[in-house]
CSV table of C-alpha atoms in Angstrom, one decimal:
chain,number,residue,atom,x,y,z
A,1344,UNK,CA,5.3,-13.0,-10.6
A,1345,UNK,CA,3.9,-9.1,-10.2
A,1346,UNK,CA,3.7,-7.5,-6.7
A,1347,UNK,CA,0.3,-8.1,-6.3
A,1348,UNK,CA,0.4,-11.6,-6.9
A,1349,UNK,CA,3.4,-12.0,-3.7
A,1350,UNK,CA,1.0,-10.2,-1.8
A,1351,UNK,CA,-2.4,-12.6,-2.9
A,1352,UNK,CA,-0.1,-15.2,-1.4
A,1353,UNK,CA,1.1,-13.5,1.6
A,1354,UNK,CA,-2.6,-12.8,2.7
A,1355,UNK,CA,-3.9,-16.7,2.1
A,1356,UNK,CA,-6.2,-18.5,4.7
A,1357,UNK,CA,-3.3,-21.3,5.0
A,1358,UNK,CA,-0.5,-18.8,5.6
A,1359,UNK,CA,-2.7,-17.1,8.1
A,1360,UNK,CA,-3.7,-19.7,10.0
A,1361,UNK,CA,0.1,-20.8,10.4
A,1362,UNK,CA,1.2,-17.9,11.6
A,1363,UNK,CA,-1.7,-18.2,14.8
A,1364,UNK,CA,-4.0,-15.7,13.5
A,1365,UNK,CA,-7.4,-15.7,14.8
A,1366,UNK,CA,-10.0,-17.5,13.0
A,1367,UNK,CA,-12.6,-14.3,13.7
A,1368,UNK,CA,-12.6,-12.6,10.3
A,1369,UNK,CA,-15.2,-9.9,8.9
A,1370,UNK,CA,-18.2,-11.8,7.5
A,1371,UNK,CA,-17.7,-11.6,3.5
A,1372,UNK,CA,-14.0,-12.9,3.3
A,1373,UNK,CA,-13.3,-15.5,0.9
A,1374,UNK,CA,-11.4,-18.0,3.0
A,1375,UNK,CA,-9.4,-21.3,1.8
A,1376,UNK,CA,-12.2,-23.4,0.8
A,1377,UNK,CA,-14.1,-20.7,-1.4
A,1378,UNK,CA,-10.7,-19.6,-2.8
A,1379,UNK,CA,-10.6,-19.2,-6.6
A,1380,UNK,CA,-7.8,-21.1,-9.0
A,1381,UNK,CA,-4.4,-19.6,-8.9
A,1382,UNK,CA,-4.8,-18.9,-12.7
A,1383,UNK,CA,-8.1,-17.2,-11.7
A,1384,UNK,CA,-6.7,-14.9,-9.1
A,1385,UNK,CA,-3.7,-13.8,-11.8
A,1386,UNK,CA,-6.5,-13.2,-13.7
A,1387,UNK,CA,-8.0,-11.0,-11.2
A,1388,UNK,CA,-5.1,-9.0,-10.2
A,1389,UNK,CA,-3.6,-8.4,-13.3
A,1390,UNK,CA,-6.3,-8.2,-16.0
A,1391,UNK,CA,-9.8,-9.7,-17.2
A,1392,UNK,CA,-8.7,-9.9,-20.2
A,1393,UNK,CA,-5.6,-11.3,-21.6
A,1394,UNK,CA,-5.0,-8.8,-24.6
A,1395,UNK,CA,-6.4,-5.4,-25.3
A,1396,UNK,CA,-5.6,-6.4,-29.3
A,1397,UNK,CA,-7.6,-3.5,-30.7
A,1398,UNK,CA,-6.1,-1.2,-32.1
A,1399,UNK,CA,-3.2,-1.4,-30.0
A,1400,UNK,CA,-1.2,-4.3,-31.1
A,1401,UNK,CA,-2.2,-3.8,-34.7
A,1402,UNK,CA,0.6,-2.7,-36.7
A,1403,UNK,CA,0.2,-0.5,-39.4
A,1404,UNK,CA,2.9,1.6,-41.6
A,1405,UNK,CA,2.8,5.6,-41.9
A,1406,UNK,CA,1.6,6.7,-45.3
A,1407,UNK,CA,5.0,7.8,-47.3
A,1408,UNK,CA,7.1,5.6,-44.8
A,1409,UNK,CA,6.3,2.1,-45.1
A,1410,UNK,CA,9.1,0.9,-42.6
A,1411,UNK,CA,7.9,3.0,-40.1
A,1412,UNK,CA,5.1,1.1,-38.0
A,1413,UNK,CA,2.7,2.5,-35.9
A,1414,UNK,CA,-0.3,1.8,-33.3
A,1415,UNK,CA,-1.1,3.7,-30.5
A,1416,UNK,CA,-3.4,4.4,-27.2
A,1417,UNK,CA,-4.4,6.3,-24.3
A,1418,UNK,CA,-1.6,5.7,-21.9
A,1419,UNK,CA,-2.8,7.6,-18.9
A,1420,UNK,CA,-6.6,8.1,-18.0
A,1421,UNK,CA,-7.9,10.0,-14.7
A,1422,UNK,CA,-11.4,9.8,-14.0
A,1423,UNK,CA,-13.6,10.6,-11.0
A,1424,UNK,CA,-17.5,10.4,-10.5
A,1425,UNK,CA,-20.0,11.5,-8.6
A,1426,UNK,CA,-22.4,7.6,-7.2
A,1427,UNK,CA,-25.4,7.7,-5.5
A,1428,UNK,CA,-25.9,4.3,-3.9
A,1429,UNK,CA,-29.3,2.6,-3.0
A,1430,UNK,CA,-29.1,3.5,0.5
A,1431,UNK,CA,-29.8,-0.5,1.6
A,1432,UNK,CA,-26.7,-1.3,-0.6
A,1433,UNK,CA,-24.9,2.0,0.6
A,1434,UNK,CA,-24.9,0.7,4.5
A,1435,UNK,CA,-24.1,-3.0,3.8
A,1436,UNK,CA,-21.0,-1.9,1.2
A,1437,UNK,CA,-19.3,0.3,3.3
A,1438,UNK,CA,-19.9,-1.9,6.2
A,1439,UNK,CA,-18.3,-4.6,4.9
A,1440,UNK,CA,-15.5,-1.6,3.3
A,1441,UNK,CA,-15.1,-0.7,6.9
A,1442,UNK,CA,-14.9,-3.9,8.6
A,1443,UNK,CA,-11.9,-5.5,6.3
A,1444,UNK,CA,-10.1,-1.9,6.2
A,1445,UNK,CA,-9.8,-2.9,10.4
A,1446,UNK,CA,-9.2,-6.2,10.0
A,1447,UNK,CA,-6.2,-5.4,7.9
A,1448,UNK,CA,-5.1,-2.9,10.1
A,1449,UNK,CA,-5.3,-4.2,13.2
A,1450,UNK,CA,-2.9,-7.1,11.6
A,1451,UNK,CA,-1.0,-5.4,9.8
A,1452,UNK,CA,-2.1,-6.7,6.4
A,1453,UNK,CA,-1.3,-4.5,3.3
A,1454,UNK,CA,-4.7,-6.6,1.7
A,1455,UNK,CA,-7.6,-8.5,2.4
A,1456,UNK,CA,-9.2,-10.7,-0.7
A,1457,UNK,CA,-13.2,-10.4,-0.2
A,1458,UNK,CA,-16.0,-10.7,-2.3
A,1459,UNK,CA,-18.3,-7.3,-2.4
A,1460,UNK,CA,-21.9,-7.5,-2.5
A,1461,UNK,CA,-21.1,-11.4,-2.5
A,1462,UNK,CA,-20.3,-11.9,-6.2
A,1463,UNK,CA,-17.9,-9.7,-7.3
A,1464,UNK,CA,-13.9,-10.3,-5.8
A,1465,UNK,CA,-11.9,-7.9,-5.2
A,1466,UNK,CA,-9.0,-6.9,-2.3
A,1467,UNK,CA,-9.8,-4.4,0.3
A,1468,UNK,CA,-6.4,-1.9,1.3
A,1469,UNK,CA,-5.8,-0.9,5.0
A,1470,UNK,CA,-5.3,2.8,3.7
A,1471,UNK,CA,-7.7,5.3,1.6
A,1472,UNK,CA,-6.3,7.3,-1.0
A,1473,UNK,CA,-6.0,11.4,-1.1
A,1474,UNK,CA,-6.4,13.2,-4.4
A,1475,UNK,CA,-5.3,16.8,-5.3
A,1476,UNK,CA,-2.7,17.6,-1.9
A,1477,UNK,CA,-2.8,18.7,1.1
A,1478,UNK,CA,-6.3,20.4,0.6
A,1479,UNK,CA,-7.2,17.9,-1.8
A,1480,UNK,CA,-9.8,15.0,-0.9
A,1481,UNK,CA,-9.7,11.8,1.1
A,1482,UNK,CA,-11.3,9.0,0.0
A,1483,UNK,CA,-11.3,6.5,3.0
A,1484,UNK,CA,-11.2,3.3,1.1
A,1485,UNK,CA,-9.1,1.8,-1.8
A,1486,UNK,CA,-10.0,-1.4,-3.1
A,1487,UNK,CA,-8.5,-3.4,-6.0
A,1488,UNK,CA,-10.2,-5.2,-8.6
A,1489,UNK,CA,-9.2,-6.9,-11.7
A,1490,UNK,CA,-6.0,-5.6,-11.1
A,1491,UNK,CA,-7.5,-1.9,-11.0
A,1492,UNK,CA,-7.0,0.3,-7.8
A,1493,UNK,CA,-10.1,2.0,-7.3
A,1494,UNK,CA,-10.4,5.2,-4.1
A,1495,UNK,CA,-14.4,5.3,-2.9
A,1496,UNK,CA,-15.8,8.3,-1.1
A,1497,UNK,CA,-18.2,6.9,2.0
A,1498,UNK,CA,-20.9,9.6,1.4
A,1499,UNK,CA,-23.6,10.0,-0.9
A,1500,UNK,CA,-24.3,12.9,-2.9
A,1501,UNK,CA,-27.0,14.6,-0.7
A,1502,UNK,CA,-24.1,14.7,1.9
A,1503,UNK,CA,-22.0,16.0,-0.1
A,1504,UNK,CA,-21.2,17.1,-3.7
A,1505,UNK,CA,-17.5,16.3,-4.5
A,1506,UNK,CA,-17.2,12.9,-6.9
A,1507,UNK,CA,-16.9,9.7,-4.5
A,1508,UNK,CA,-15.3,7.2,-6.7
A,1509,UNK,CA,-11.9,7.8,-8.3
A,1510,UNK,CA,-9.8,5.7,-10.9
A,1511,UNK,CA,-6.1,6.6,-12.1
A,1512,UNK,CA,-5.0,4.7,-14.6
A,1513,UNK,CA,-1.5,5.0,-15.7
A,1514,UNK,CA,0.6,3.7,-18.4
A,1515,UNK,CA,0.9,0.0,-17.1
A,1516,UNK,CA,-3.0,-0.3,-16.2
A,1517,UNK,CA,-4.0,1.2,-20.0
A,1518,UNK,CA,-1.5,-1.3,-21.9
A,1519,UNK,CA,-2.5,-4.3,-19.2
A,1520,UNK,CA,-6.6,-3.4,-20.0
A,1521,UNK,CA,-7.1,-1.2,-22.0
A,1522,UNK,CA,-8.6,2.5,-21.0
A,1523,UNK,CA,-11.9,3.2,-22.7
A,1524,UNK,CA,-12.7,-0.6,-21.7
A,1525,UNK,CA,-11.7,-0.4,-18.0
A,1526,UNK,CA,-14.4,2.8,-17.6
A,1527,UNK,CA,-17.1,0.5,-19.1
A,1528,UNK,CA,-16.7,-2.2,-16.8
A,1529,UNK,CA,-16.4,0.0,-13.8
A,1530,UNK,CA,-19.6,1.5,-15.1
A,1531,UNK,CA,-21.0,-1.9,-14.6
A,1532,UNK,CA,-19.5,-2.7,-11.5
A,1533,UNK,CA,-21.0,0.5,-9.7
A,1534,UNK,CA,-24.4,-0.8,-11.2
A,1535,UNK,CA,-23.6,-4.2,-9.7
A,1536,UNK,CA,-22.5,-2.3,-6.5
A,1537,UNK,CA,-26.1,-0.5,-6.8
A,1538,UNK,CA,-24.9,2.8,-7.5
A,1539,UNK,CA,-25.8,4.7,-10.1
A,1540,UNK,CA,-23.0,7.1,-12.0
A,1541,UNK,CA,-24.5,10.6,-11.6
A,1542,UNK,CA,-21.9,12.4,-13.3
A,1543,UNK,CA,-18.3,11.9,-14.3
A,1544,UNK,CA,-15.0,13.8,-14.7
A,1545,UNK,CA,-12.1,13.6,-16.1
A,1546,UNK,CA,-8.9,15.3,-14.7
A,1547,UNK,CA,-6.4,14.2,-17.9
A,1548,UNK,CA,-5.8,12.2,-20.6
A,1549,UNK,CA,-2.3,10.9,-22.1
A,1550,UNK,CA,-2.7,10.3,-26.3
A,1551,UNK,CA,0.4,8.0,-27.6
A,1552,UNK,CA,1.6,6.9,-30.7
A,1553,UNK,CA,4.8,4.3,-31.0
A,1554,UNK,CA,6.2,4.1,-33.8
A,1555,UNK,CA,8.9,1.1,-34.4
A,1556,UNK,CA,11.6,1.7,-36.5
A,1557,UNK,CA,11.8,5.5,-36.5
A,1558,UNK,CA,14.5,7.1,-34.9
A,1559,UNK,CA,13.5,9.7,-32.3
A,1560,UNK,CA,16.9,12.0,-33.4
A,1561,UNK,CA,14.8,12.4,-37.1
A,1562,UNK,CA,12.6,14.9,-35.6
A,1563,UNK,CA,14.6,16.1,-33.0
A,1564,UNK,CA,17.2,17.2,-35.7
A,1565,UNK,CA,14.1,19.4,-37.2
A,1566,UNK,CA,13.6,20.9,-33.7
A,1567,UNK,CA,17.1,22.0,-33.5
A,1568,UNK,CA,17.5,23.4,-37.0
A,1569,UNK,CA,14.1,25.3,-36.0
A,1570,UNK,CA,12.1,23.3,-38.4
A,1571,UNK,CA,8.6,24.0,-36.3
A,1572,UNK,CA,6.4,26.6,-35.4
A,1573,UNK,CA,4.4,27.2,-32.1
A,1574,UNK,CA,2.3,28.7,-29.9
A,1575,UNK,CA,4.0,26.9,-26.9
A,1576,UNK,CA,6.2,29.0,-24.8
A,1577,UNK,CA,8.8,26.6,-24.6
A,1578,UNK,CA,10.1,23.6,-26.6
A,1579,UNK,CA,13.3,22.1,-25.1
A,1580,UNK,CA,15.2,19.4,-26.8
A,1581,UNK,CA,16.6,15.9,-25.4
A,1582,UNK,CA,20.3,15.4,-25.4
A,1583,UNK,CA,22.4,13.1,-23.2
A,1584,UNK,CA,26.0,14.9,-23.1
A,1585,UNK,CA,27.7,11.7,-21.3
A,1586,UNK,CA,26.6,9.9,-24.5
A,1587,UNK,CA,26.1,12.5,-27.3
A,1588,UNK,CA,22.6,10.9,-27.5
A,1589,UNK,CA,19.8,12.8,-29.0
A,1590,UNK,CA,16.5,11.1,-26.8
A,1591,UNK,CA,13.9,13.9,-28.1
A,1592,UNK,CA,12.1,16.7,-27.2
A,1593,UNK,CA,9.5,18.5,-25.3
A,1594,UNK,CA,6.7,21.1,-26.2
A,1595,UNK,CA,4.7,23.0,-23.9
A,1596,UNK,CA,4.1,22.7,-20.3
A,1597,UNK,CA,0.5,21.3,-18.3
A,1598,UNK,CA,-1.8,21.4,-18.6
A,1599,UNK,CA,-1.2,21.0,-22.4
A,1600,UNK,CA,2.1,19.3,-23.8
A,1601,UNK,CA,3.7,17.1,-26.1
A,1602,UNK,CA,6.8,15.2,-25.4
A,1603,UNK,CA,8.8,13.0,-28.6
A,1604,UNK,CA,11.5,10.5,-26.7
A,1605,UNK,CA,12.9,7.3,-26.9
A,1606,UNK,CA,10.6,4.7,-25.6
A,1607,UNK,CA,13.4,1.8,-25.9
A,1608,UNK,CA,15.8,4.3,-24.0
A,1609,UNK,CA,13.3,4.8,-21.6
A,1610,UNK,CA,12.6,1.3,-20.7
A,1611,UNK,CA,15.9,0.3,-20.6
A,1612,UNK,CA,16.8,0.2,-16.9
A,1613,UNK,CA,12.9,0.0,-15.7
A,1614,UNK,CA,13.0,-2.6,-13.3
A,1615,UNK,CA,9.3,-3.6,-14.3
A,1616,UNK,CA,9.6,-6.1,-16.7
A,1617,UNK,CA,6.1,-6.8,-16.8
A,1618,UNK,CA,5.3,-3.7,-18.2
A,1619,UNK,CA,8.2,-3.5,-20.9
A,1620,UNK,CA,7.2,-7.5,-22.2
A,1621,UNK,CA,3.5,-5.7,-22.4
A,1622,UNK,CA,4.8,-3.1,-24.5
A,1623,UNK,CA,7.0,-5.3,-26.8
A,1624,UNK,CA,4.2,-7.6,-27.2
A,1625,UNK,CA,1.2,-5.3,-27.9
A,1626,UNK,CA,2.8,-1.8,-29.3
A,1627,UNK,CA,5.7,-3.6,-31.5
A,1628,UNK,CA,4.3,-6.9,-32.5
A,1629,UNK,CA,6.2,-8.9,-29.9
A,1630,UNK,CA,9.4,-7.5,-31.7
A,1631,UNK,CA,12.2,-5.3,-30.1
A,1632,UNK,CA,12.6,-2.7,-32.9
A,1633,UNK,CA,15.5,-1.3,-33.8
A,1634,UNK,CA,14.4,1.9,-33.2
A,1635,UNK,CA,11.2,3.1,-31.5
A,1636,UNK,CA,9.7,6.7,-30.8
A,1637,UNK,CA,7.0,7.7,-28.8
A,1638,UNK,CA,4.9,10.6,-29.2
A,1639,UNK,CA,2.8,11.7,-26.8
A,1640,UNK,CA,0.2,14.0,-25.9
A,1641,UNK,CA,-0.6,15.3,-22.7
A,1642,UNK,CA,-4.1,17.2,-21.7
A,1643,UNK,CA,-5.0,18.2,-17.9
A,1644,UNK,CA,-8.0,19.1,-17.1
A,1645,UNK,CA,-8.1,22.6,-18.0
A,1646,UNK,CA,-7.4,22.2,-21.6
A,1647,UNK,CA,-9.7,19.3,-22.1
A,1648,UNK,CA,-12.4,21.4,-20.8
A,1649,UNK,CA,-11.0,24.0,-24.1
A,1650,UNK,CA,-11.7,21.3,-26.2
A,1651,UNK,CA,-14.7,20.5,-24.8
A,1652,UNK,CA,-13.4,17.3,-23.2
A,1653,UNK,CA,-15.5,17.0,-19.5
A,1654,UNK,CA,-16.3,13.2,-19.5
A,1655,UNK,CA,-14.3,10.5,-20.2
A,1656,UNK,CA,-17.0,9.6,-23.3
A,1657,UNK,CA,-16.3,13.0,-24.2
A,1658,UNK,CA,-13.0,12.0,-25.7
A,1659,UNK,CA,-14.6,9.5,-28.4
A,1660,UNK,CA,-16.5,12.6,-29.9
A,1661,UNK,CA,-13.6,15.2,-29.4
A,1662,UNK,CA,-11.0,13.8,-29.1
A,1663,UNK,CA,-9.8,13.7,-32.4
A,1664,UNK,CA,-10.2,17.6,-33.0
A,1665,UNK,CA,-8.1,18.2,-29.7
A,1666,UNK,CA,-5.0,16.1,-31.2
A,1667,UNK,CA,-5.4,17.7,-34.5
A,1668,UNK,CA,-5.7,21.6,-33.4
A,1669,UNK,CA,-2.6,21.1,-30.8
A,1670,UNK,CA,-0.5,18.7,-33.9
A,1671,UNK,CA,-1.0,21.9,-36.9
A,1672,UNK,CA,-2.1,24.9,-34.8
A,1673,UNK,CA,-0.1,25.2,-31.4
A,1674,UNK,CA,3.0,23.2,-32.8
A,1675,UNK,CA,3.8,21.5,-35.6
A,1676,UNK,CA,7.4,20.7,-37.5
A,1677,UNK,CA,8.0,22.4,-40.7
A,1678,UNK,CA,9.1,22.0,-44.4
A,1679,UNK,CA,11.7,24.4,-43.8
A,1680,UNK,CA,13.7,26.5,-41.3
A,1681,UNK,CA,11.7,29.2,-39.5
A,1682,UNK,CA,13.9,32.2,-38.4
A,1683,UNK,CA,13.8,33.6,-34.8
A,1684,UNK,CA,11.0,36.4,-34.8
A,1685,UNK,CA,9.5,35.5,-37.8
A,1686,UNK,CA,6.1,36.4,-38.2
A,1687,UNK,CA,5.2,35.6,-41.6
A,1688,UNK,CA,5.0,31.7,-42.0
A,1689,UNK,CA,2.7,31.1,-44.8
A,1690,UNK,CA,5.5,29.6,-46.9
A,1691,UNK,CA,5.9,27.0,-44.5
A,1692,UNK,CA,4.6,23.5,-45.3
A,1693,UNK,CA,3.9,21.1,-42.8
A,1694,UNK,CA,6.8,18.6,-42.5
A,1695,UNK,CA,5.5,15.9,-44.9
A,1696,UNK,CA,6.9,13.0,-41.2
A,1697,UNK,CA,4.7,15.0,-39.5
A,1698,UNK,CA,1.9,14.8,-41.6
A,1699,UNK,CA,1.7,11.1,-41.9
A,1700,UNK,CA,2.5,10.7,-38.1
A,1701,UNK,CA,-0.7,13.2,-37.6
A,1702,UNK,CA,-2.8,11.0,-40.3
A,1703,UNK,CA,-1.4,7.9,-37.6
A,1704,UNK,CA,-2.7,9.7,-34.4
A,1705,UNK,CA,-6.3,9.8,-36.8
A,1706,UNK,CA,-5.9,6.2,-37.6
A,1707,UNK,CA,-5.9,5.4,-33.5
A,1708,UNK,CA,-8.3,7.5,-32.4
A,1709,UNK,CA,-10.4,8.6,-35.1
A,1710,UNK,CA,-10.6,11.8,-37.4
A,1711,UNK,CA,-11.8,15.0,-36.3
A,1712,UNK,CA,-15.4,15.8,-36.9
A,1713,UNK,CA,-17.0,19.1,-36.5
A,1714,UNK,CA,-15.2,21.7,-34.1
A,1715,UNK,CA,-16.9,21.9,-30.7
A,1716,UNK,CA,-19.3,24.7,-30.2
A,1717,UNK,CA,-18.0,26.9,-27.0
A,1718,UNK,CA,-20.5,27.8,-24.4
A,1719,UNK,CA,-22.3,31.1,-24.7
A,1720,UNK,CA,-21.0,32.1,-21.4
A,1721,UNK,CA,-23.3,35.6,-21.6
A,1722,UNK,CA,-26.2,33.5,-20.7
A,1723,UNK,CA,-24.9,32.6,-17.1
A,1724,UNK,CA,-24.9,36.3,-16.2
A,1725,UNK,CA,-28.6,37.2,-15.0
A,1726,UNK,CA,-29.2,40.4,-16.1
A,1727,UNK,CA,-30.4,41.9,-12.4
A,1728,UNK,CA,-28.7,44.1,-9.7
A,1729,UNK,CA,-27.6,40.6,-8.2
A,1730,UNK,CA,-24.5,40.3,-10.9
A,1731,UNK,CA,-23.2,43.7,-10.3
A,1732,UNK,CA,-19.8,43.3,-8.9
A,1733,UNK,CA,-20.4,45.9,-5.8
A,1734,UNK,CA,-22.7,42.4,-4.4
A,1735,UNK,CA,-19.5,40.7,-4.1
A,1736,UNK,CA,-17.4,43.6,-2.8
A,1737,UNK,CA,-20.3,44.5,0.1
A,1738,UNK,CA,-20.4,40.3,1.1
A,1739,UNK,CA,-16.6,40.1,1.8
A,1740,UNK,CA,-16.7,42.9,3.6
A,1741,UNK,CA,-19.5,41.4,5.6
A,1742,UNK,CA,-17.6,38.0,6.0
A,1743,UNK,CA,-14.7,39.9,7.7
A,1744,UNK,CA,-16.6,41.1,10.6
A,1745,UNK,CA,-18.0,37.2,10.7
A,1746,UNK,CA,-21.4,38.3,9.0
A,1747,UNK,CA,-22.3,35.3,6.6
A,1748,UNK,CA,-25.4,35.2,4.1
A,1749,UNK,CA,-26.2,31.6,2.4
A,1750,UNK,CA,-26.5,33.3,-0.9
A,1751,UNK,CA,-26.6,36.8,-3.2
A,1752,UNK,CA,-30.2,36.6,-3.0
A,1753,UNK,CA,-30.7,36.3,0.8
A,1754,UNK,CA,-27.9,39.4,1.3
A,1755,UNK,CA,-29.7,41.4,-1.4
A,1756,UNK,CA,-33.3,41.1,0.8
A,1757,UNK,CA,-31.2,41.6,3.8
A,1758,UNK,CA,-29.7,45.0,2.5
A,1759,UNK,CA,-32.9,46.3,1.5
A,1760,UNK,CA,-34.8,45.9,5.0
């Protein structure tokens, strides 16, 4: 049984009320007689689905390799939004939010299993979440639901502007359910919730391919005879020396990298089993190859925004041009060697592996359409005295003798009385 199942049990009316604890709970709480099935509940922690079957357990083989068999997904997805609640819905929500948060503290509970808004089940944590450090943001209340942590921000948007609702979803959650489908159904969760999704952002997005059979040392060979060529600044290769294993090789740094590696020497002494018998069944046909390679792609924020990547729909539309440009512009493995310092590469072929595992990344996620157009950014400079840099200059040194203006526009009337 997963974690979150022990603790399902360990937070049960029966249990509870053998252990003396007082009857008094926060109005809302699904107690022993309006419990739901066991199965249910493993449903609801782990998944409302059983399978995320397309296209991730769908085999296929790379063109020119037919024993070489692919399939692929996002396998990390960070997303944030900014809700604004119907206010009625906004008060009793967070009321209820607040009231099991105590409840669980105040007994020491890691969970409480309630139903929000009275339909939709979920578990409330006795802690928030923080996102981004120390000078990040706090988001006061966690909640779990269908086996998704979710941080909420208890203030609307006319309080304040940063995104109230945040979702990480690593590689366990996007093989379990399934990324692209997990935002939809929070989508229609909020509007159950009665909030409406302003606007959304995403903070990164993890493209993988696995590919059974193929032996991660094939390409890192290439990397070490300098078979590639890139615009990365660094590209270390993979080598255990206790062993003399080669276990891949790395490309870039974040906000934008790629990483190759051996995903079945990976997974070998990870102690979740739940996630490796997820992977075996719905990456490699519910077979333990061989030989498996993973090949990954890795895009913060900042490069997503290059590729003009803001929203999480975003990366249905451009997605596929992001993979492409980073897989044959900033790297990409080579027909032949390529020489420290040289500058001249047009004899160099793409590597014809590389091609097809490129044509695989297409076959997941789609081919590239049209590149996206970049902002004109002249057209967020006014043309007025306003923009002039010596504005910006004159207000800090105002703010340093504790002289504040609410805007360039205010200090600019202000100078000229």
């Amino acid at each position: 049984m997963s974690k979150h199942i022990s603790n399902h049990k360990s937070i049960s009316s029966t249990e509870q009320d053998a252990a003396g604890a007082p009857a008094a709970t926060p109005s809302g709480r699904a107690t022993a007689a309006e419990s739901l099935p066991e199965l249910l509940m493993a449903e609801l922690m782990q998944g409302w689905c059983p399978s995320n079957t397309t296209p991730q357990s769908i085999q296929k083989p790379l063109i020119n390799h037919p024993n070489y068999l692919f399939c692929g997904g996002l396998d990390y997805f960070a997303w944030s939004a900014l809700v604004e609640w119907d206010n009625d819905c906004f008060k009793n929500l967070f009321d209820q939010l607040k009231s099991f948060k105590e409840y669980c503290q105040e007994f020491s509970k890691p969970s409480e299993r309630v139903y929000l808004a009275g339909s939709i089940p979920a578990f409330v944590h006795r802690t928030g979440a923080n996102r981004g450090g120390e000078r990040g943001v706090h988001f006061p209340y966690c909640i779990t639901h269908a086996g998704l942590r979710i941080a909420l921000g208890d203030w609307q948007p006319t309080q304040r502007t940063q995104d109230n609702l945040f979702i990480e979803m690593k590689g366990k959650d996007c093989l379990n359910h399934g990324a692209w489908e997990t935002h939809q159904h929070i989508t229609e969760i909020v509007n159950k919730l009665g909030g409406k999704i302003l606007d959304e952002k995403l903070s990164r997005a993890d493209f993988c391919l696995d590919i059974a059979n193929l032996p991660v040392s094939e390409l890192q060979e290439l990397i070490q005879a300098r078979n590639f060529i890139t615009k990365f600044k660094v590209v270390s290769p993979y080598e255990n020396l206790v062993n003399e294993l080669l276990t891949g090789f790395s490309a870039g740094n974040s906000p934008k990298r790629l990483i190759a590696y051996d995903k079945l020497e990976q997974t070998k002494n990870k102690c979740d089993q739940e996630y490796v018998q997820a992977l075996i069944q719905r990456r490699y046909g519910g077979i333990v190859p061989e030989h498996a390679t993973r090949i990954e792609i890795q895009l913060g924020r900042e490069s997503l925004i290059k590729s003009g990547i803001s929203r999480p729909r975003d990366v249905l539309v451009h997605g596929p041009f992001a993979l492409r440009q980073l897989m044959t512009e900033t790297f990409r493995l080579t027909d032949i060697p390529i020489p420290v310092g040289t500058k001249n590469h047009s004899r160099a072929e793409i590597h014809p592996l590389w091609e097809s595992i490129i044509n695989g990344f297409e076959t997941v996620f789609g081919s590239p359409g049209e590149k996206p157009v970049p902002i004109d950014r002249s057209k967020l400079i006014q043309n007025n005295s306003l923009s002039n840099p010596w504005v910006a200059c004159e207000m800090h040194f105002y703010r340093k003798v504790n002289l504040y203006f609410h805007s360039k526009s205010f200090f600019f009337w202000s100078s000229m009385k």
